[in-house]
Each structure stands twice: as structure tokens, then as C-alpha cells.
């Protein structure tokens, strides 16, 4: 992300970003060693029963798609492994840190978290299907992809609400309006927050690239496949799956992202993309909305 400095300047002009919450930095410390011990992860999470409960809720939700019920932290660590548990806890902690009563009133109302969980669930399912070897990064990148909207809402308030409403749920229109009004968009804001909070670069770049960026390539992301996956998942969450014309399904027509997913080799055919993603979308749309 080459223009981070200028973005920080632009975002800094309209207010301070929230400081990194204690729990997020604690969870992040666990990532420094990629072979982190189960006992160490367990110790940090155990101290916070609410966090433990949320970890189990997420792991057992249809959006996470586990085949087995995970009833305890110990079992979660055995089945998922320390790194994946750490990732889920990281996602949940970031969500918690950005939520407060005022933010919630607005964001619940816009169905923000349902959309976020849908993108997380779609990314997780597709990431698993394509054997990307991700350990929860798919789910949390999807879950957090739009947090830049919260950052902007907290800083700008009502004028940003009006801008969001004006875009009427159309991603391209929203990005354009944000850029015109503030010189940056919510994907930029998310990436700057991720950087400030020392979130992993793979995650920060997945947020930064969740909408196709003019003149920039997914290949420049720290983990291009993760970024491509989240871009497709977000488009799939917005697509109208009842449409007759399959080419109108932006998630399926996004060749640039599919090429990255398949290393430009034997890329999945359009019809197969449609049946795969529409199947995942239907499964998740019929699942109970996740509460965590
Ligand atoms: Fe977005
Ligand atoms: Fe989105």
C-alpha cells in the first residue's frame, strides 16, 4: 500500500482514530510466534469469559461452517488450533472495540453486521473449498471488511450517514461519493486503522482491496489470494442471485480476482463459479443471523 502516508494525513485531518484496545493488542502479541502454544492462547482468552463465549458462538455458527460442535475453549484449541482460535478472537475483539451504543443504533439499522458475517461466511466457505490453507483469516477478513465505514461514521457523523444513504447500497457509488467528499474511501480508512492497530498486513491488505481499485492490482496485496477471496465474497453478498443474466453477477464476472485465486491456471468456468457461490449464498441466507 504505497499511499498510506497520504491517507493517514487525509484521515488525520478529520479526527483521531481510536487507540488500539488492550484486548486487541494482547491477542496480537500472541501472533508474534506463528507456532504459538495452545496454553498461552488459552491463558489470555480464559481470563475473559465474554470473549470465550463469543469465540464459541462464532465457531459454532453456520457462518463458520464447522462440522463438529465446539463446546469448550479447550476443544476449540484442539480442533481448530491455536492460530485459528487466535484469529477468531482477534476478529471478535476488533468488532467489540468498534461497537458502542451510538454506533450500534446506526449500524444495526443498516444491517451492517449481517452483511459482514455473510461476507465472512462466504470467504470461509470458498477459501476452504479452494484449499487456500487459511486459518480463519478468510472469515475475519470478511467479517471486518467494511469497518472503515464505522471509522468514517465515528469521525464524520451525520454528513457520512447522508452519504451512505445516498449511495443506496451501491458499492461503486459509495466509493465514488466518499472519494469526492473526503479524498479517501472506507477501504482506505479500514487499512489505516488496521495499520494503526498493528493488525497483520495480510488482513489490512484484504480490507484495503475489498473493492476493486483502479490502477492497482490484487497481486500487490500481502496475501493476494486472501484479498481476491474477500473481494469476490463482498461482491457475492451484494449480487442479485435471482437474476437471469449470469453476467450481471459481479462476483462471478470478476476475472481479475478469479485469476489470482487460481494462479492464472485452469481458472474455474463462469457457470461453475455461479453454482458454487449461489449455493453458498443460499445456505447462509437461510441460516439464523449470527449474534456475537
Ligand atoms: Fe465496502
Ligand atoms: Fe461490504
Coordinates of C-alpha atoms and ligand atoms in Angstrom, one line a residue:
X1 CA 0.0 0.0 0.0
X2 CA 2.1 2.9 -1.3
X3 CA -0.1 5.8 -0.4
X4 CA -0.6 5.0 3.3
X5 CA 1.2 8.2 4.4
X6 CA -1.1 10.5 2.4
X7 CA -4.1 8.6 3.5
X8 CA -3.1 8.9 7.1
X9 CA -2.8 12.6 6.5
X10 CA -6.2 12.8 4.9
X11 CA -7.9 10.8 7.6
X12 CA -5.9 12.6 10.3
X13 CA -7.4 15.9 9.1
X14 CA -10.9 14.9 10.1
X15 CA -10.1 13.5 13.6
X16 CA -8.2 11.0 15.6
X17 CA -8.6 7.3 15.1
X18 CA -9.5 5.2 18.2
X19 CA -6.5 3.9 20.1
X20 CA -5.8 0.2 20.0
X21 CA -7.8 -1.6 22.6
X22 CA -5.9 -3.6 25.3
X23 CA -7.5 -6.9 24.4
X24 CA -6.6 -6.5 20.7
X25 CA -3.0 -5.8 21.5
X26 CA -2.9 -8.7 23.9
X27 CA -4.3 -11.1 21.2
X28 CA -1.9 -9.7 18.7
X29 CA 1.1 -10.3 20.9
X30 CA 0.3 -14.0 20.6
X31 CA 0.8 -13.8 16.9
X32 CA 4.4 -12.9 17.0
X33 CA 5.3 -16.5 17.2
X34 CA 3.5 -18.4 14.4
X35 CA 3.9 -21.6 16.4
X36 CA 2.2 -20.1 19.5
X37 CA 1.5 -22.6 22.2
X38 CA -2.1 -23.7 23.0
X39 CA -1.5 -23.0 26.7
X40 CA -0.5 -19.4 26.0
X41 CA -3.6 -18.7 23.9
X42 CA -5.8 -20.4 26.4
X43 CA -4.5 -18.3 29.3
X44 CA -5.3 -15.0 27.6
X45 CA -8.7 -16.0 26.4
X46 CA -9.8 -17.8 29.6
X47 CA -9.4 -14.6 31.6
X48 CA -12.3 -13.1 29.6
X49 CA -15.4 -15.3 29.8
X50 CA -17.4 -13.0 27.5
X51 CA -14.7 -13.4 24.9
X52 CA -14.6 -17.1 25.3
X53 CA -18.4 -17.3 24.9
X54 CA -18.2 -15.2 21.7
X55 CA -15.4 -17.4 20.3
X56 CA -17.6 -20.5 20.8
X57 CA -20.6 -18.7 19.3
X58 CA -18.7 -17.8 16.2
X59 CA -17.0 -21.3 15.9
X60 CA -20.4 -23.0 16.1
X61 CA -22.3 -20.6 13.8
X62 CA -23.3 -21.8 10.3
X63 CA -21.3 -18.9 9.1
X64 CA -18.1 -20.6 10.3
X65 CA -19.3 -23.9 8.9
X66 CA -17.7 -26.3 11.4
X67 CA -18.8 -29.9 11.1
X68 CA -18.4 -30.6 14.8
X69 CA -19.9 -28.7 17.8
X70 CA -17.1 -26.9 19.7
X71 CA -18.4 -26.7 23.3
X72 CA -15.3 -25.6 25.2
X73 CA -12.3 -23.4 24.7
X74 CA -10.1 -26.5 25.2
X75 CA -11.9 -28.3 22.4
X76 CA -11.7 -25.3 20.1
X77 CA -8.0 -25.2 20.6
X78 CA -7.6 -28.9 19.8
X79 CA -9.9 -28.9 16.8
X80 CA -9.1 -25.5 15.3
X81 CA -5.5 -25.0 16.5
X82 CA -4.0 -22.0 18.3
X83 CA -3.6 -19.9 15.2
X84 CA -7.2 -20.2 14.1
X85 CA -8.6 -19.6 17.6
X86 CA -6.4 -16.5 17.8
X87 CA -7.7 -15.2 14.5
X88 CA -11.4 -15.6 15.6
X89 CA -10.6 -13.9 18.9
X90 CA -8.9 -11.1 17.0
X91 CA -11.9 -10.6 14.7
X92 CA -14.4 -10.7 17.7
X93 CA -12.2 -8.3 19.7
X94 CA -12.0 -5.8 16.8
X95 CA -15.7 -5.9 16.4
X96 CA -16.3 -5.4 20.1
X97 CA -13.9 -2.5 20.2
X98 CA -15.7 -0.6 17.4
X99 CA -19.1 -1.2 18.9
X100 CA -20.8 1.1 21.3
X101 CA -24.4 2.1 21.9
X102 CA -24.3 5.1 19.5
X103 CA -22.5 3.2 16.7
X104 CA -24.8 0.2 17.1
X105 CA -28.0 2.2 16.8
X106 CA -26.9 3.3 13.3
X107 CA -25.1 0.2 12.1
X108 CA -27.7 -2.4 13.3
X109 CA -30.2 -0.4 11.4
X110 CA -28.2 -0.7 8.2
X111 CA -27.9 -4.4 8.6
X112 CA -24.1 -3.9 8.7
X113 CA -23.2 -6.9 10.8
X114 CA -25.4 -9.3 8.9
X115 CA -23.7 -8.2 5.7
X116 CA -20.3 -8.5 7.4
X117 CA -21.0 -12.0 8.7
X118 CA -22.3 -13.0 5.2
X119 CA -19.0 -11.9 3.6
X120 CA -17.0 -13.7 6.3
X121 CA -19.0 -16.9 5.8
X122 CA -18.8 -16.8 2.0
X123 CA -15.0 -16.2 2.2
X124 CA -14.6 -19.0 4.7
X125 CA -16.6 -21.5 2.6
X126 CA -14.9 -20.6 -0.7
X127 CA -11.4 -20.4 1.0
X128 CA -12.0 -23.9 2.4
X129 CA -13.2 -25.2 -1.0
X130 CA -10.2 -23.9 -2.8
X131 CA -7.8 -25.2 -0.2
X132 CA -6.2 -21.9 0.4
X133 CA -4.7 -23.1 3.7
X134 CA -6.2 -20.1 5.6
X135 CA -6.7 -20.5 9.3
X136 CA -9.6 -18.2 10.0
X137 CA -8.1 -15.3 8.1
X138 CA -10.8 -15.8 5.4
X139 CA -13.6 -15.4 7.9
X140 CA -12.2 -12.5 9.9
X141 CA -11.2 -10.5 6.8
X142 CA -14.7 -10.9 5.5
X143 CA -16.2 -10.0 8.9
X144 CA -14.1 -6.9 9.2
X145 CA -14.0 -5.8 5.5
X146 CA -16.3 -2.8 6.0
X147 CA -15.0 -1.5 9.4
X148 CA -13.8 1.6 7.5
X149 CA -17.4 2.7 7.4
X150 CA -17.5 2.7 11.2
X151 CA -14.3 4.7 11.3
X152 CA -15.7 7.3 9.0
X153 CA -19.1 7.4 10.7
X154 CA -17.4 8.0 14.1
X155 CA -15.3 10.8 12.7
X156 CA -17.7 12.5 10.3
X157 CA -21.1 11.6 11.8
X158 CA -24.3 12.8 10.1
X159 CA -22.9 14.0 6.8
X160 CA -21.4 10.5 6.4
X161 CA -24.8 8.9 7.2
X162 CA -26.4 11.0 4.5
X163 CA -23.7 9.9 2.1
X164 CA -24.2 6.3 2.9
X165 CA -28.0 6.6 2.5
X166 CA -27.5 8.5 -0.8
X167 CA -25.4 5.5 -2.2
X168 CA -28.4 3.2 -1.6
X169 CA -26.3 0.1 -1.0
X170 CA -24.4 0.5 -4.3
X171 CA -20.7 -0.1 -3.6
X172 CA -19.3 1.8 -6.6
X173 CA -21.5 4.8 -5.9
X174 CA -20.5 4.9 -2.3
X175 CA -16.8 4.7 -3.0
X176 CA -17.1 7.5 -5.5
X177 CA -19.1 9.7 -3.2
X178 CA -16.6 9.1 -0.3
X179 CA -13.6 9.9 -2.5
X180 CA -15.3 13.0 -3.8
X181 CA -16.2 14.3 -0.4
X182 CA -13.2 13.3 1.6
X183 CA -10.4 12.2 -0.8
X184 CA -10.4 8.7 0.6
X185 CA -12.9 5.8 0.9
X186 CA -13.9 3.3 3.6
X187 CA -11.4 0.7 2.3
X188 CA -8.6 3.3 2.8
X189 CA -10.0 4.1 6.3
X190 CA -10.1 0.4 7.2
X191 CA -6.5 -0.1 6.1
X192 CA -5.2 2.9 8.1
X193 CA -7.0 1.7 11.2
X194 CA -5.6 -1.8 10.6
X195 CA -2.1 -0.3 10.3
X196 CA -2.5 1.8 13.4
X197 CA -3.7 -1.1 15.4
X198 CA -0.9 -3.3 14.2
X199 CA -3.3 -5.9 12.7
X200 CA -1.5 -8.4 10.4
X201 CA -0.7 -6.9 6.9
X202 CA -2.5 -9.8 5.2
X203 CA -5.7 -8.7 7.0
X204 CA -5.1 -4.9 6.4
X205 CA -4.5 -5.5 2.7
X206 CA -7.6 -7.7 2.4
X207 CA -9.6 -4.8 3.8
X208 CA -7.8 -2.3 1.5
X209 CA -8.5 -4.3 -1.6
X210 CA -12.1 -5.4 -0.8
X211 CA -13.4 -3.3 -3.7
X212 CA -11.5 -3.4 -7.0
X213 CA -9.1 -0.5 -7.0
X214 CA -8.4 1.4 -10.2
X215 CA -4.8 1.2 -11.4
X216 CA -3.8 -1.2 -8.6
X217 CA -3.5 -4.9 -8.7
X218 CA -4.6 -7.6 -6.2
X219 CA -1.2 -9.1 -6.8
X220 CA 0.3 -6.3 -4.7
X221 CA -1.6 -7.4 -1.6
X222 CA 0.4 -9.1 1.1
X223 CA -1.7 -12.2 0.5
X224 CA -3.2 -11.8 -3.0
X225 CA -5.5 -14.9 -2.7
X226 CA -7.0 -13.7 0.6
X227 CA -7.6 -10.3 -0.9
X228 CA -9.1 -11.8 -4.1
X229 CA -11.3 -14.0 -1.9
X230 CA -12.7 -11.2 0.2
X231 CA -13.3 -9.1 -2.9
X232 CA -15.3 -11.9 -4.5
X233 CA -17.2 -12.6 -1.2
X234 CA -18.2 -9.0 -0.8
X235 CA -19.5 -8.8 -4.4
X236 CA -21.3 -12.1 -3.9
X237 CA -23.1 -10.7 -0.8
X238 CA -24.3 -7.8 -3.0
X239 CA -25.2 -9.7 -6.1
X240 CA -28.8 -10.5 -7.0
X241 CA -28.8 -14.3 -7.2
X242 CA -32.3 -14.3 -8.7
X243 CA -31.0 -12.5 -11.8
X244 CA -31.5 -14.3 -15.2
X245 CA -28.3 -12.8 -16.8
X246 CA -25.4 -14.6 -15.1
X247 CA -23.0 -11.9 -16.4
X248 CA -24.7 -9.4 -14.2
X249 CA -23.3 -11.4 -11.2
X250 CA -20.3 -9.2 -10.5
X251 CA -18.7 -11.7 -8.1
X252 CA -18.7 -14.3 -10.9
X253 CA -17.6 -12.0 -13.7
X254 CA -14.6 -10.6 -11.7
X255 CA -12.0 -12.4 -13.8
X256 CA -9.1 -10.5 -12.3
X257 CA -9.8 -11.9 -8.8
X258 CA -10.6 -15.4 -10.0
X259 CA -7.3 -15.5 -11.9
X260 CA -5.5 -14.6 -8.7
X261 CA -7.3 -17.3 -6.8
X262 CA -6.3 -19.9 -9.5
X263 CA -2.8 -18.6 -10.2
X264 CA -3.9 -17.9 -13.7
X265 CA -4.1 -21.6 -14.3
X266 CA -7.2 -23.6 -15.1
X267 CA -9.5 -20.9 -13.7
X268 CA -13.0 -22.1 -12.8
X269 CA -15.6 -21.6 -15.5
X270 CA -18.3 -19.0 -15.2
X271 CA -21.1 -21.5 -14.8
X272 CA -19.2 -23.3 -12.0
X273 CA -18.5 -20.0 -10.2
X274 CA -22.2 -19.2 -10.4
X275 CA -23.3 -22.6 -9.0
X276 CA -20.7 -22.6 -6.3
X277 CA -21.3 -19.1 -5.0
X278 CA -25.1 -19.2 -5.3
X279 CA -25.1 -22.4 -3.3
X280 CA -23.1 -20.8 -0.5
X281 CA -25.2 -17.7 -0.6
X282 CA -28.4 -19.7 -0.3
X283 CA -27.0 -21.7 2.6
X284 CA -26.0 -18.6 4.5
X285 CA -29.0 -16.6 3.7
X286 CA -31.2 -19.3 5.2
X287 CA -29.1 -19.7 8.3
X288 CA -30.0 -17.9 11.5
X289 CA -28.4 -14.4 11.7
X290 CA -25.2 -14.6 13.8
X291 CA -25.2 -12.8 17.1
X292 CA -21.9 -12.2 18.6
Ligands
LIG1 FE1 -17.1 -2.0 1.3
LIG2 FE1 -19.3 -4.8 2.0

